[in-house]
């Protein structure tokens, strides 16, 4: 069996032209060699796998190739010394190095010392290295490489020419992988290579390692599906599907789709971060000037441009904000799945126009989806009503004929079906009337078949006090104080007499009367209960609620108060 060489080693750059994504640095080094402006101490810093050590080796080889009569294949191995500072970090190791530096090269002009992971040197080793680094022999060049520049002492940094390597761009990594596929005769989807480049997170070495793994899994044909399955990443299609459901306000299907994602083994945190990134990409795709920021494959870019036309900018901005809030709160949450589900429900409710004034965290009520289900099943509702149908519903034959002849008036059910998606606002006149009709229906509901268990006046007063406590716990203190103003009295036929001191309190009590009735009926197991509210003029005189009423009471006790007010022109 032929010995396998990993792609990271097999395709390690052999010259500056092969280095991916570091053109500014490679051009600077190449020109410095040609113009003889190369410093004697260089520091290469940046993330892992971006080409620091590769550039150091290429530089070490090219320095001596400038001399005449040397073949380009000559690597000057005897002139290049690599030291791993992670395992050679003591003072003795550095002293041994400085002793070697004094010896001139046997061939070529320079001896190059590459010290990798230089930040691992001890404090004493750094200090022992300072003098040699500042004034090295003319034939010695030091190249230091590190991923953590902040751990190197300032006195070392000040003696080096620093080159900051950047992360490899997604497109650069994808194009390099495409070149390798051509050399290896591998067929690969553009989106598949893009996913590998994204997963590498800016490190070319990681991208090549992932590439080898995926090739081992799927052979010579790399598809997007095979890559997503092997790397355990969420496919673009998942986010496109869920976003369509969110724009349709389809909360039940959104929750089912999220459950499918969880069943595949993905974390909610990973999902919500991916969804926020998806919204960001849609926002970028809204404007031609920012499409270049969309780092996706060509096929995925078409899908983004199509879906971006459906999603408005306010929707995307609010969605990103809610997704980011979920991301911040995820780790601290006790029920993380519920947190993500609530976020999805809130996002799905952003474009819902059933309410004109919606709170910040509005969620479409469940009754909306319950109302939709019977409409879909009831096909006969859509047919035109007949005269016989209206004779059963309408008592007047003339009215029935008129309704049948007029199609607009004959199909009120169809109109209502069209309005299911647009419920009237609770603050509109229609909404207020609807609310009153609902309350009226609740109060006038027929409870003939419900139990009517007898109870005493003492039982009534105990539960009455309990209801006052419930109102206080809910924060409805105004209603609680009204209910507590008088003691209820049980009359005949389960009628309850209750007295209030003024008209204002009577109106407030009547608004909260349906809830009180439901509470008492359930507690006393008697659905024949009714409450009669009376206004006692005598009690009303004892109360002064408004500033005007308070002033009138004080004026009755002291008539000179009115003269004082008029003298100084005081307001009430």
XYZ file of C-alpha atoms in Angstrom:
572
model
C 0.000 0.000 0.000
C 1.326 3.404 -0.994
C 2.231 5.689 1.877
C -0.375 8.445 2.281
C 0.821 12.049 2.752
C -1.675 14.489 4.200
C -2.542 17.439 1.991
C -1.169 19.964 4.511
C 2.313 18.485 3.956
C 1.922 17.462 0.339
C 0.811 20.926 -0.755
C 2.917 23.033 1.600
C 3.955 26.180 -0.345
C 7.441 26.003 -1.854
C 7.628 29.658 -2.934
C 5.930 32.932 -2.091
C 3.517 32.626 -5.038
C 2.002 29.482 -3.506
C 1.197 31.117 -0.151
C -2.574 31.672 0.128
C -4.092 34.930 1.366
C -0.885 36.685 2.512
C 0.044 38.575 -0.652
C 0.994 41.822 1.120
C 3.497 40.042 3.388
C 4.981 37.813 0.681
C 5.459 40.796 -1.661
C 7.166 42.758 1.127
C 9.553 39.897 1.926
C 10.312 39.241 -1.745
C 11.135 42.919 -2.380
C 13.222 43.099 0.800
C 15.377 40.215 -0.438
C 15.788 41.719 -3.910
C 16.670 45.181 -2.560
C 18.834 43.859 0.294
C 16.594 45.550 2.913
C 15.918 42.501 5.003
C 16.100 42.938 8.787
C 18.192 40.523 10.842
C 15.334 39.762 13.268
C 11.801 39.076 12.004
C 8.677 38.191 13.988
C 5.857 36.368 12.203
C 2.649 36.466 14.254
C -0.937 35.463 13.539
C -3.520 32.664 13.932
C -2.661 28.995 13.464
C -2.368 27.501 10.003
C -2.057 30.730 8.005
C 1.491 30.210 6.645
C 3.923 31.636 9.224
C 6.330 28.672 9.301
C 5.960 28.098 5.554
C 6.915 31.723 4.817
C 9.864 31.441 7.213
C 11.184 28.370 5.346
C 10.656 29.941 1.928
C 12.430 33.110 3.111
C 15.348 31.103 4.552
C 15.794 29.303 1.228
C 15.433 32.389 -0.996
C 18.003 34.441 0.965
C 20.874 32.228 -0.139
C 19.489 31.685 -3.652
C 20.232 35.333 -4.420
C 23.857 34.423 -4.824
C 25.030 33.417 -8.314
C 25.742 29.851 -9.429
C 23.089 28.324 -7.153
C 20.347 26.086 -8.449
C 16.755 26.896 -7.537
C 16.406 23.312 -6.293
C 19.056 23.846 -3.649
C 17.338 24.113 -0.230
C 20.414 25.014 1.843
C 19.354 22.613 4.561
C 22.690 23.009 6.344
C 22.089 26.769 6.634
C 18.576 26.527 8.136
C 18.092 25.696 11.809
C 14.610 25.178 13.266
C 14.108 25.328 17.005
C 10.868 24.436 18.764
C 10.663 26.840 21.691
C 7.900 24.776 23.284
C 10.376 22.008 24.144
C 13.615 24.042 24.128
C 12.674 26.951 26.346
C 15.415 27.011 28.977
C 18.406 29.346 29.348
C 20.792 26.505 28.414
C 19.007 25.959 25.099
C 19.304 29.636 24.195
C 22.978 29.728 25.220
C 23.653 26.712 23.000
C 21.932 28.559 20.159
C 23.994 31.728 20.642
C 27.186 29.647 20.593
C 26.216 28.191 17.216
C 25.408 31.633 15.796
C 29.085 32.631 15.922
C 30.091 29.983 13.352
C 29.748 31.291 9.736
C 27.994 29.192 7.042
C 30.025 26.744 4.935
C 27.927 27.346 1.786
C 25.763 30.337 0.991
C 25.817 33.730 2.606
C 23.446 33.442 5.583
C 22.526 31.087 8.407
C 18.828 31.330 9.238
C 17.423 30.408 12.662
C 13.674 29.739 12.773
C 12.327 29.692 16.332
C 8.726 28.435 16.356
C 6.263 29.117 19.222
C 8.725 31.674 20.597
C 6.231 32.848 23.227
C 6.936 29.593 25.129
C 10.438 30.737 26.102
C 10.921 31.419 29.804
C 11.611 34.893 31.143
C 15.275 34.016 31.773
C 15.633 32.577 28.254
C 14.213 35.774 26.753
C 16.736 37.848 28.709
C 19.610 35.597 27.628
C 18.519 36.033 24.005
C 18.252 39.832 24.051
C 21.894 40.773 23.279
C 22.296 38.256 20.467
C 18.986 39.328 18.901
C 19.925 42.996 19.014
C 23.456 42.627 17.559
C 23.683 39.296 15.689
C 26.620 38.446 13.404
C 26.277 39.665 9.804
C 25.716 36.116 8.550
C 22.836 35.335 10.971
C 19.132 36.056 10.502
C 16.489 35.179 13.133
C 12.874 34.425 12.217
C 10.570 34.117 15.235
C 7.051 32.689 14.827
C 4.198 32.803 17.361
C 0.427 32.702 17.660
C 0.409 34.788 20.867
C 2.365 37.987 20.387
C 1.068 39.470 23.648
C 3.109 36.899 25.641
C 6.423 38.124 24.230
C 8.229 40.717 26.353
C 8.383 44.249 24.879
C 12.204 44.275 24.742
C 12.094 41.371 22.252
C 9.328 42.994 20.191
C 11.271 46.246 19.890
C 14.236 44.375 18.327
C 12.160 42.640 15.619
C 10.502 43.638 12.361
C 6.922 42.418 12.941
C 4.705 40.858 10.250
C 1.059 40.255 11.212
C -0.445 37.350 9.266
C -4.215 37.503 8.754
C -6.825 34.764 8.616
C -7.334 33.157 5.219
C -10.476 34.429 3.514
C -13.238 31.945 2.707
C -13.021 32.589 -1.036
C -9.212 32.277 -1.050
C -9.366 28.967 0.818
C -12.113 27.682 -1.487
C -10.137 28.553 -4.624
C -7.034 26.807 -3.252
C -9.088 23.683 -2.471
C -10.467 23.821 -6.005
C -6.911 23.827 -7.361
C -6.054 20.764 -5.247
C -9.204 18.995 -6.519
C -8.033 19.536 -10.086
C -4.604 18.091 -9.268
C -6.121 15.087 -7.488
C -8.849 14.518 -10.135
C -11.595 15.022 -7.531
C -15.060 16.254 -8.521
C -16.378 18.735 -5.947
C -19.468 20.961 -5.699
C -18.757 24.641 -5.295
C -20.977 24.765 -2.185
C -19.180 21.737 -0.698
C -15.779 23.448 -0.913
C -17.306 26.632 0.461
C -18.601 24.808 3.541
C -15.144 23.294 4.140
C -13.540 26.750 3.845
C -16.076 28.200 6.298
C -15.570 25.362 8.780
C -11.779 25.972 8.718
C -12.353 29.437 10.250
C -9.466 31.154 8.455
C -6.817 28.407 8.865
C -5.575 26.850 5.621
C -4.037 23.878 7.430
C -7.417 23.133 9.059
C -9.129 23.427 5.663
C -6.757 20.840 4.175
C -7.258 18.503 7.140
C -11.054 18.752 6.783
C -10.680 18.218 3.033
C -8.763 14.969 3.596
C -11.399 13.760 6.038
C -14.292 14.454 3.679
C -12.488 12.814 0.743
C -11.975 9.702 2.874
C -15.720 9.713 3.581
C -17.145 10.325 0.111
C -14.341 9.375 -2.299
C -13.650 11.284 -5.493
C -17.040 13.005 -5.612
C -17.613 15.722 -3.002
C -21.245 16.814 -2.697
C -22.757 19.385 -0.402
C -24.904 16.755 1.292
C -21.904 14.512 2.010
C -19.898 17.413 3.443
C -22.687 18.628 5.733
C -23.311 15.075 6.958
C -19.639 14.385 7.657
C -18.904 17.756 9.293
C -22.192 17.800 11.223
C -23.092 21.316 10.072
C -26.554 22.695 9.373
C -27.273 22.950 5.677
C -28.297 26.235 4.028
C -31.640 24.688 3.085
C -32.576 24.316 6.758
C -32.278 28.048 7.354
C -34.004 28.926 4.084
C -36.960 26.687 4.974
C -37.274 28.021 8.529
C -37.026 31.642 7.343
C -39.880 31.046 4.870
C -41.998 29.660 7.727
C -41.117 32.654 9.921
C -42.194 35.064 7.183
C -45.475 33.147 6.876
C -46.100 33.478 10.665
C -46.429 29.675 10.794
C -45.392 29.085 14.401
C -46.440 25.387 14.632
C -44.339 24.403 11.598
C -41.383 26.501 12.819
C -41.388 24.622 16.129
C -41.598 21.286 14.304
C -38.651 22.269 12.086
C -36.612 23.263 15.161
C -37.455 19.918 16.769
C -36.134 18.169 13.644
C -32.866 20.115 13.964
C -32.503 19.040 17.601
C -33.276 15.426 16.715
C -30.251 15.438 14.374
C -27.986 16.173 17.336
C -27.440 19.921 16.866
C -27.388 22.271 19.855
C -29.885 25.105 20.139
C -27.002 27.557 20.614
C -25.411 26.461 17.343
C -28.777 26.752 15.584
C -29.632 30.266 16.816
C -26.155 31.548 15.934
C -26.518 30.119 12.439
C -29.967 31.697 12.098
C -28.584 35.119 13.097
C -25.817 34.722 10.480
C -28.462 33.739 7.915
C -30.445 36.926 8.654
C -27.228 38.927 8.344
C -26.565 37.409 4.913
C -30.123 38.221 3.823
C -29.608 41.810 4.965
C -26.362 41.987 2.991
C -28.136 40.601 -0.100
C -30.716 43.421 0.003
C -28.308 45.937 -1.542
C -26.156 45.519 -4.650
C -23.375 47.529 -2.991
C -23.002 44.934 -0.202
C -23.484 41.701 -2.159
C -19.689 41.316 -2.238
C -19.834 40.774 1.558
C -21.894 37.624 0.975
C -19.302 34.862 1.398
C -21.295 31.928 0.002
C -21.203 29.712 -3.068
C -22.796 30.717 -6.360
C -25.828 28.433 -5.937
C -26.445 29.614 -2.381
C -26.040 33.259 -3.454
C -28.974 32.898 -5.874
C -31.145 31.554 -3.057
C -30.133 34.433 -0.786
C -30.996 37.010 -3.447
C -34.405 35.366 -3.979
C -35.319 35.169 -0.289
C -33.992 38.683 0.392
C -36.800 40.080 -1.771
C -39.392 38.492 0.563
C -37.902 39.728 3.857
C -38.133 43.421 4.736
C -35.266 45.286 6.372
C -37.253 46.017 9.610
C -38.049 42.294 9.902
C -34.384 41.332 9.460
C -33.159 43.972 11.926
C -35.623 42.887 14.626
C -34.888 39.216 13.945
C -31.135 39.727 14.309
C -31.697 41.624 17.563
C -33.893 38.865 19.025
C -31.482 36.124 17.903
C -28.542 37.976 19.483
C -30.472 38.395 22.745
C -31.148 34.651 22.739
C -27.442 34.007 22.135
C -26.482 36.195 25.122
C -29.012 34.555 27.457
C -28.497 30.956 26.278
C -25.761 29.888 28.703
C -27.516 31.353 31.746
C -30.903 29.859 30.852
C -32.228 26.878 32.842
C -34.496 25.796 29.977
C -32.437 26.482 26.858
C -34.785 24.814 24.402
C -37.707 26.911 25.632
C -35.609 30.072 25.249
C -34.909 29.304 21.577
C -38.551 28.346 20.948
C -39.800 31.611 22.458
C -37.326 33.525 20.293
C -38.577 31.734 17.173
C -42.206 32.468 18.104
C -41.398 36.152 18.630
C -39.602 36.356 15.275
C -42.526 34.610 13.553
C -44.890 37.205 15.056
C -42.984 40.278 13.804
C -44.823 40.526 10.480
C -48.209 39.481 11.889
C -50.734 42.283 11.207
C -53.598 41.020 13.317
C -52.804 43.601 16.029
C -52.072 47.246 15.214
C -50.252 47.914 18.460
C -48.062 45.011 19.510
C -45.742 44.813 22.533
C -42.028 44.253 21.997
C -42.200 40.493 22.676
C -45.582 39.867 21.031
C -46.428 36.253 20.135
C -49.370 35.299 17.919
C -52.076 33.815 20.185
C -52.741 30.081 19.856
C -56.430 30.682 19.080
C -55.375 32.127 15.711
C -54.017 28.738 14.587
C -56.978 26.928 16.170
C -59.298 29.138 14.155
C -57.526 28.255 10.920
C -57.895 24.486 11.222
C -61.718 24.222 10.928
C -61.746 26.656 8.004
C -59.496 24.344 5.990
C -61.692 21.302 6.704
C -65.105 22.914 6.100
C -65.306 22.927 2.310
C -69.139 23.317 2.165
C -68.819 26.817 3.693
C -67.467 28.099 0.393
C -70.526 27.128 -1.686
C -73.270 29.667 -2.399
C -76.123 29.441 0.162
C -79.534 28.322 -1.142
C -82.962 29.739 -0.343
C -83.776 26.720 1.782
C -80.654 27.354 3.910
C -81.694 30.928 4.560
C -85.314 30.033 5.305
C -84.042 28.040 8.246
C -81.896 30.943 9.462
C -83.984 33.970 8.485
C -87.612 34.381 9.521
C -88.611 36.828 6.795
C -89.030 35.382 3.280
C -88.420 38.786 1.714
C -85.125 39.203 3.515
C -84.082 35.690 2.530
C -84.701 36.393 -1.168
C -82.727 39.610 -0.993
C -79.725 37.847 0.578
C -79.763 35.077 -2.020
C -79.876 37.574 -4.913
C -77.063 39.700 -3.547
C -73.831 37.645 -3.589
C -71.950 40.080 -1.466
C -74.565 39.901 1.255
C -75.102 36.179 0.750
C -71.545 35.193 1.645
C -70.677 36.736 5.024
C -68.910 33.495 5.997
C -66.512 33.877 3.087
C -65.698 37.392 4.209
C -64.954 36.186 7.688
C -62.594 33.535 6.320
C -60.616 36.250 4.522
C -60.330 38.209 7.731
C -58.897 35.390 9.836
C -55.386 36.684 9.218
C -56.379 40.211 10.256
C -58.032 40.184 13.647
C -59.288 43.627 14.733
C -57.110 45.452 17.218
C -58.296 45.454 20.803
C -57.862 49.249 20.728
C -60.097 49.786 17.664
C -63.855 50.465 17.908
C -64.600 47.116 16.312
C -62.333 45.368 18.792
C -64.060 47.090 21.747
C -67.497 46.060 20.464
C -66.283 42.515 19.941
C -64.932 42.423 23.474
C -68.283 43.636 24.866
C -70.158 41.013 22.842
C -67.801 38.308 24.154
C -68.397 39.380 27.763
C -72.124 39.474 27.155
C -72.030 35.964 25.716
C -70.088 34.676 28.750
C -72.542 36.219 31.199
C -75.656 35.134 29.312
C -74.452 31.568 28.719
C -77.030 28.982 29.593
C -75.974 26.989 32.670
C -79.179 24.936 33.022
C -77.280 21.651 32.781
C -74.537 22.737 35.198
C -74.554 21.953 38.938
C -76.234 24.361 41.370
C -74.951 23.229 44.737
C -76.490 25.124 47.696
C -74.142 27.224 49.827
C -74.329 29.488 52.868
C -73.748 33.208 53.225
C -70.614 32.372 55.243
C -69.214 30.274 52.358
C -69.892 33.151 49.980
C -68.065 35.708 52.146
C -65.028 33.425 52.597
C -64.558 32.948 48.853
C -65.291 36.639 48.302
C -62.331 37.501 50.565
C -60.198 34.885 48.812
C -60.914 36.604 45.472
C -59.735 39.934 46.937
C -56.434 38.213 47.850
C -56.125 36.805 44.324
C -56.623 40.267 42.810
C -53.930 41.748 45.073
C -51.451 39.050 44.059
C -52.125 39.807 40.390
C -51.482 43.511 41.005
C -55.122 44.503 40.318
C -55.300 46.583 43.492
C -57.939 49.001 42.203
C -60.439 46.194 41.540
C -59.486 44.517 44.829
C -60.306 47.679 46.815
C -63.702 47.979 45.080
C -64.618 44.336 45.800
C -63.591 44.832 49.450
C -65.749 47.968 49.991
C -68.837 45.984 51.013
C -69.857 42.555 52.294
C -71.958 40.509 49.828
C -75.359 39.225 50.937
C -76.953 36.022 49.630
C -80.567 36.427 48.454
C -83.119 34.034 46.980
C -82.365 31.969 43.844
C -78.615 32.334 44.459
C -78.645 36.073 43.786
C -75.887 38.050 45.501
C -76.494 41.647 46.526
C -73.486 43.979 46.536
C -73.448 47.732 47.224
C -70.957 50.331 45.996
C -70.702 53.971 47.148
C -70.534 55.778 43.774
C -71.140 55.487 40.041
C -67.452 55.298 39.154
C -66.918 52.256 41.358
C -70.101 50.697 39.989
C -68.794 50.957 36.415
C -65.415 49.494 37.398
C -67.075 46.624 39.259
C -69.286 45.768 36.281
C -66.174 45.461 34.085
C -64.624 42.909 36.447
C -67.934 41.201 37.259
C -67.598 38.307 34.683
C -64.284 37.136 36.183
C -65.712 37.318 39.712
C -68.755 35.306 38.628
C -66.584 32.593 37.065
C -64.457 32.411 40.221
C -67.450 32.055 42.562
C -69.231 29.572 40.305
C -66.197 27.270 40.231
C -65.435 27.557 43.950
C -69.047 27.093 45.116
C -69.888 24.583 42.348
C -72.999 26.578 41.583
C -73.563 28.008 38.089
C -76.835 29.694 38.935
C -75.090 32.517 40.823
C -75.731 36.098 39.748
C -74.505 39.390 41.243
C -76.739 42.454 41.531
C -74.847 45.712 42.002
C -76.641 48.528 43.848
C -75.620 52.177 44.271
C -76.049 53.561 47.828
C -76.284 57.384 47.771
C -75.803 57.556 51.542
C -72.482 55.730 51.415
C -71.414 57.800 48.436
C -71.451 60.994 50.460
C -68.895 59.531 52.846
C -66.331 59.163 50.056
C -64.307 61.921 48.388
C -62.158 60.716 45.552
C -61.414 63.660 43.289
C -59.661 66.914 44.350
C -62.950 68.753 43.768
C -64.812 66.385 46.105
C -62.135 66.693 48.764
C -62.254 70.464 48.533
C -66.068 70.515 48.829
C -65.851 68.413 52.015
C -63.306 70.785 53.536
C -65.377 73.799 52.479
C -68.408 72.393 54.294
C -66.394 72.276 57.512
C -64.763 75.703 57.042
C -66.523 78.203 54.693
C -63.582 80.649 55.004
C -61.542 78.254 52.855
C -63.381 79.452 49.734
C -62.562 83.071 50.584
C -58.903 82.150 50.992
C -58.881 80.473 47.602
C -60.476 83.454 45.888
C -58.150 85.949 47.592
C -54.978 84.249 46.415
C -56.518 83.023 43.130
C -55.642 79.412 43.902
C -56.412 76.442 41.656
C -57.953 73.256 42.943
